[in-house]
Amino acid sequence: EAGVVQSPRYKIIEKKQPVAFWCNPISGHNTLYWYRQNLGQGPELLIRYENEEAVDDSQLPKDRFSAERLKGVDSTLKIQPAELGDSAVYLCASWGQTGELFFGEGSRLTVL
Amino acid sequence: KQEVTQIPAALSVPEGENLVLNCSFTDSAIYNLQWFRQDPGKGLTSLLLIQSSQREQTSGRLNASLDKSSGRSTLYIAASQPGDSATYLCAVTGYGGSQGNLIFGKGTKLSVKP
């Protein structure tokens, strides 16, 4: 069974440029999460989806961040425009019925 | 607001030692607690999941305990190996609308020396 797939793995951009990250969760997992992990810190939740509905986006900086999960399967997280402080690893995860969370390998963003 | 603390932040041990990693949380009303492992440049791998009604879980050389009333969990690693070197993160899930939203600690970076 394939795990959570994310792309790109690495992205380097100039500040004020846009960037997008893509995630495909484990098949059959209706719950999808985007987390952000800064260096030396634990992951922090950005947004949680149940199927195509965003049920918790309280920590998503909505002025520059947006996310979508149009068909309840894969999801895209966008930042526009990017700022220096957005440099981090963006992790996607999906939730199985056992309560375990399965993470992708992450997308490492560097904003110059 | 739930806060998760992990002590120590870093730990270095010689191969073969048994060791304990600590995790504490401020709100005891949790749905479950998970321990994860993260290798450099990689995502997180779930090691053990303890439901709120359970006291411990075991997988191979790993044993995790949960004491909800005191807001503590420990991860015990027996006979440590260099391959155990990684960052170990603890995370808790609350109830209700936040169910499924994991709150993470900052992790303990473990180094096992050959």
Tab-separated table of C-alpha atoms in Angstrom:
chain	number	residue	atom	x	y	z
A	1	GLU	CA	0.000	0.000	0.000
A	2	ALA	CA	1.382	3.397	-0.980
A	3	GLY	CA	1.980	5.904	1.776
A	4	VAL	CA	1.260	9.621	1.818
A	5	VAL	CA	2.911	11.198	-1.217
A	6	GLN	CA	4.071	14.817	-1.293
A	7	SER	CA	5.721	16.963	-3.911
A	8	PRO	CA	7.972	18.748	-4.416
A	9	ARG	CA	10.433	17.521	-1.789
A	10	TYR	CA	12.438	20.738	-1.954
A	11	LYS	CA	11.637	24.232	-3.154
A	12	ILE	CA	13.759	27.380	-3.109
A	13	ILE	CA	12.094	30.652	-4.037
A	14	GLU	CA	12.623	34.381	-3.709
A	15	LYS	CA	10.420	36.223	-1.228
A	16	LYS	CA	7.144	37.508	-2.634
A	17	GLN	CA	6.989	34.613	-5.102
A	18	PRO	CA	4.132	32.078	-4.974
A	19	VAL	CA	4.624	28.403	-4.160
A	20	ALA	CA	2.358	25.355	-4.082
A	21	PHE	CA	2.646	21.959	-2.443
A	22	TRP	CA	0.721	18.840	-3.384
A	23	CYS	CA	-0.311	15.869	-1.274
A	24	ASN	CA	-1.932	12.546	-2.072
A	25	PRO	CA	-3.096	10.727	1.087
A	26	ILE	CA	-3.357	7.029	1.696
A	27	SER	CA	-6.237	5.532	-0.252
A	28	GLY	CA	-9.445	5.516	1.759
A	29	HIS	CA	-8.267	8.054	4.334
A	30	ASN	CA	-10.918	10.748	4.461
A	31	THR	CA	-9.084	12.990	6.929
A	32	LEU	CA	-6.132	14.987	5.644
A	33	TYR	CA	-3.885	17.420	7.486
A	34	TRP	CA	-1.318	20.024	6.593
A	35	TYR	CA	1.297	20.712	9.248
A	36	ARG	CA	4.213	23.134	9.285
A	37	GLN	CA	7.437	22.223	11.062
A	38	ASN	CA	10.057	24.828	11.849
A	39	LEU	CA	13.613	23.804	12.592
A	40	GLY	CA	13.930	22.205	16.024
A	41	GLN	CA	10.204	22.337	16.664
A	42	GLY	CA	7.329	19.904	16.541
A	43	PRO	CA	4.813	20.115	13.694
A	44	GLU	CA	2.015	22.676	14.045
A	45	LEU	CA	-1.381	22.166	12.453
A	46	LEU	CA	-2.331	24.482	9.592
A	47	ILE	CA	-5.544	22.889	8.349
A	48	ARG	CA	-7.567	19.687	8.646
A	49	TYR	CA	-9.941	18.312	6.022
A	50	GLU	CA	-12.740	15.813	6.392
A	51	ASN	CA	-13.290	14.718	2.796
A	52	GLU	CA	-13.430	18.021	0.872
A	53	GLU	CA	-14.513	20.155	3.837
A	54	ALA	CA	-11.993	22.190	5.838
A	55	VAL	CA	-13.155	21.511	9.400
A	56	ASP	CA	-10.324	23.290	11.206
A	57	ASP	CA	-8.370	26.086	9.539
A	58	SER	CA	-8.064	28.302	12.597
A	59	GLN	CA	-4.263	28.326	12.424
A	60	LEU	CA	-3.941	28.909	8.710
A	61	PRO	CA	-2.637	32.443	7.958
A	62	LYS	CA	-5.411	33.259	5.550
A	63	ASP	CA	-3.904	36.462	4.232
A	64	ARG	CA	-1.300	34.520	2.286
A	65	PHE	CA	-2.056	30.822	2.684
A	66	SER	CA	-4.794	28.868	0.957
A	67	ALA	CA	-5.599	25.193	0.618
A	68	GLU	CA	-8.014	23.071	-1.312
A	69	ARG	CA	-9.115	19.467	-1.544
A	70	LEU	CA	-11.611	19.597	-4.376
A	71	LYS	CA	-12.549	15.927	-4.794
A	72	GLY	CA	-11.840	14.799	-1.252
A	73	VAL	CA	-8.655	13.001	-2.257
A	74	ASP	CA	-5.480	14.945	-3.009
A	75	SER	CA	-4.850	18.426	-1.687
A	76	THR	CA	-2.864	21.538	-2.535
A	77	LEU	CA	-1.422	24.103	-0.125
A	78	LYS	CA	-0.477	27.470	-1.599
A	79	ILE	CA	1.470	30.439	-0.267
A	80	GLN	CA	1.233	33.761	-2.076
A	81	PRO	CA	3.299	35.803	-1.591
A	82	ALA	CA	5.944	33.903	0.367
A	83	GLU	CA	7.844	35.624	3.179
A	84	LEU	CA	11.209	34.797	4.734
A	85	GLY	CA	9.482	33.405	7.830
A	86	ASP	CA	7.641	30.819	5.749
A	87	SER	CA	10.818	28.779	5.386
A	88	ALA	CA	9.929	25.442	6.984
A	89	VAL	CA	8.980	21.872	6.189
A	90	TYR	CA	5.354	21.442	5.151
A	91	LEU	CA	4.036	18.033	6.129
A	92	CYS	CA	0.915	16.320	4.904
A	93	ALA	CA	-0.702	13.537	6.894
A	94	SER	CA	-3.749	11.325	6.647
A	95	TRP	CA	-5.678	9.656	9.409
A	96	GLY	CA	-6.612	6.010	9.520
A	97	GLN	CA	-9.514	4.525	11.415
A	98	THR	CA	-7.145	3.087	14.037
A	99	GLY	CA	-6.341	6.624	15.139
A	100	GLU	CA	-2.827	6.548	13.751
A	101	LEU	CA	-1.581	9.464	11.733
A	102	PHE	CA	0.521	8.721	8.652
A	103	PHE	CA	2.878	11.411	7.381
A	104	GLY	CA	4.450	12.106	4.028
A	105	GLU	CA	8.140	12.930	3.701
A	106	GLY	CA	7.424	16.644	3.638
A	107	SER	CA	8.176	19.576	1.349
A	108	ARG	CA	11.098	21.694	2.492
A	109	LEU	CA	10.658	25.355	1.574
A	110	THR	CA	13.468	27.882	1.594
A	111	VAL	CA	12.542	31.512	0.996
A	112	LEU	CA	15.467	33.769	0.068
B	1	LYS	CA	-4.729	25.276	25.647
B	2	GLN	CA	-2.949	21.929	25.498
B	3	GLU	CA	0.835	22.087	25.780
B	4	VAL	CA	3.195	19.164	25.318
B	5	THR	CA	6.704	19.158	26.777
B	6	GLN	CA	9.458	16.669	26.123
B	7	ILE	CA	12.480	16.193	28.338
B	8	PRO	CA	15.359	15.963	27.653
B	9	ALA	CA	15.729	17.924	24.431
B	10	ALA	CA	18.738	15.803	23.511
B	11	LEU	CA	20.217	12.578	24.787
B	12	SER	CA	23.410	10.710	23.944
B	13	VAL	CA	23.949	7.132	25.144
B	14	PRO	CA	26.333	4.281	24.365
B	15	GLU	CA	25.009	1.350	22.397
B	16	GLY	CA	23.253	-1.290	24.474
B	17	GLU	CA	21.879	1.024	27.139
B	18	ASN	CA	18.231	1.094	28.112
B	19	LEU	CA	16.766	4.592	28.060
B	20	VAL	CA	13.616	6.535	28.837
B	21	LEU	CA	12.187	9.544	27.036
B	22	ASN	CA	9.654	11.696	28.825
B	23	CYS	CA	6.558	13.514	27.631
B	24	SER	CA	4.172	15.637	29.687
B	25	PHE	CA	0.906	17.347	28.724
B	26	THR	CA	-1.111	19.999	30.531
B	27	ASP	CA	-4.690	18.875	29.780
B	28	SER	CA	-5.454	15.299	30.816
B	29	ALA	CA	-8.605	15.133	28.656
B	30	ILE	CA	-6.900	13.402	25.757
B	31	TYR	CA	-8.301	10.978	23.187
B	32	ASN	CA	-4.976	9.268	22.561
B	33	LEU	CA	-1.223	9.765	22.613
B	34	GLN	CA	1.245	8.835	19.899
B	35	TRP	CA	4.987	8.508	19.782
B	36	PHE	CA	6.693	9.247	16.474
B	37	ARG	CA	10.187	8.911	15.135
B	38	GLN	CA	11.679	11.423	12.705
B	39	ASP	CA	14.931	10.862	10.841
B	40	PRO	CA	16.795	13.911	9.474
B	41	GLY	CA	15.105	15.310	6.382
B	42	LYS	CA	12.267	12.821	6.618
B	43	GLY	CA	8.635	12.766	7.650
B	44	LEU	CA	7.314	11.258	10.866
B	45	THR	CA	6.832	7.545	11.427
B	46	SER	CA	4.288	6.398	13.985
B	47	LEU	CA	5.841	4.100	16.599
B	48	LEU	CA	3.143	3.529	19.183
B	49	LEU	CA	-0.425	4.692	19.702
B	50	ILE	CA	-1.961	4.581	23.186
B	51	GLN	CA	-5.697	5.119	23.522
B	52	SER	CA	-6.850	7.097	26.539
B	53	SER	CA	-8.232	3.934	28.178
B	54	GLN	CA	-4.903	2.104	27.887
B	55	ARG	CA	-1.895	2.220	30.189
B	56	GLU	CA	0.813	1.016	27.839
B	57	GLN	CA	1.709	-0.320	24.428
B	58	THR	CA	4.662	-2.415	23.337
B	59	SER	CA	6.335	-2.961	19.990
B	60	GLY	CA	9.569	-4.902	19.901
B	61	ARG	CA	12.148	-3.070	22.007
B	62	LEU	CA	9.808	-0.120	22.548
B	63	ASN	CA	7.366	0.309	25.398
B	64	ALA	CA	5.220	3.383	25.910
B	65	SER	CA	3.261	4.087	29.052
B	66	LEU	CA	0.497	6.569	29.713
B	67	ASP	CA	-0.620	8.115	33.007
B	68	LYS	CA	-3.460	10.444	32.091
B	69	SER	CA	-4.121	11.673	35.613
B	70	SER	CA	-0.588	12.995	35.983
B	71	GLY	CA	-0.331	14.088	32.348
B	72	ARG	CA	2.700	11.952	31.565
B	73	SER	CA	3.943	9.401	29.111
B	74	THR	CA	7.261	7.649	28.812
B	75	LEU	CA	8.905	5.857	25.906
B	76	TYR	CA	11.258	3.105	27.011
B	77	ILE	CA	13.820	1.819	24.528
B	78	ALA	CA	15.591	-1.392	25.494
B	79	ALA	CA	19.078	-2.335	24.359
B	80	SER	CA	19.557	0.780	22.241
B	81	GLN	CA	21.251	0.522	18.827
B	82	PRO	CA	22.913	3.144	16.596
B	83	GLY	CA	19.965	2.754	14.231
B	84	ASP	CA	17.710	4.158	16.960
B	85	SER	CA	19.374	7.557	16.509
B	86	ALA	CA	16.619	9.982	15.512
B	87	THR	CA	14.286	12.594	16.971
B	88	TYR	CA	11.384	11.172	18.959
B	89	LEU	CA	8.190	13.212	19.155
B	90	CYS	CA	5.215	12.815	21.421
B	91	ALA	CA	1.769	14.056	20.376
B	92	VAL	CA	-1.662	14.101	21.998
B	93	THR	CA	-5.131	14.326	20.507
B	94	GLY	CA	-8.007	16.022	22.271
B	95	TYR	CA	-11.758	15.398	22.111
B	96	GLY	CA	-14.613	16.968	20.209
B	97	GLY	CA	-13.847	19.303	17.373
B	98	SER	CA	-10.145	18.968	17.911
B	99	GLN	CA	-10.236	15.186	17.745
B	100	GLY	CA	-7.576	14.143	15.300
B	101	ASN	CA	-5.655	17.401	15.713
B	102	LEU	CA	-2.369	16.296	17.194
B	103	ILE	CA	-0.492	18.666	19.482
B	104	PHE	CA	3.219	17.899	19.347
B	105	GLY	CA	6.116	18.381	21.692
B	106	LYS	CA	9.419	19.682	20.362
B	107	GLY	CA	10.980	16.242	20.455
B	108	THR	CA	13.986	14.540	21.999
B	109	LYS	CA	17.004	14.096	19.751
B	110	LEU	CA	18.557	10.726	20.526
B	111	SER	CA	22.073	9.746	19.567
B	112	VAL	CA	23.237	6.183	20.207
B	113	LYS	CA	27.024	5.833	19.970
B	114	PRO	CA	28.539	2.563	18.734
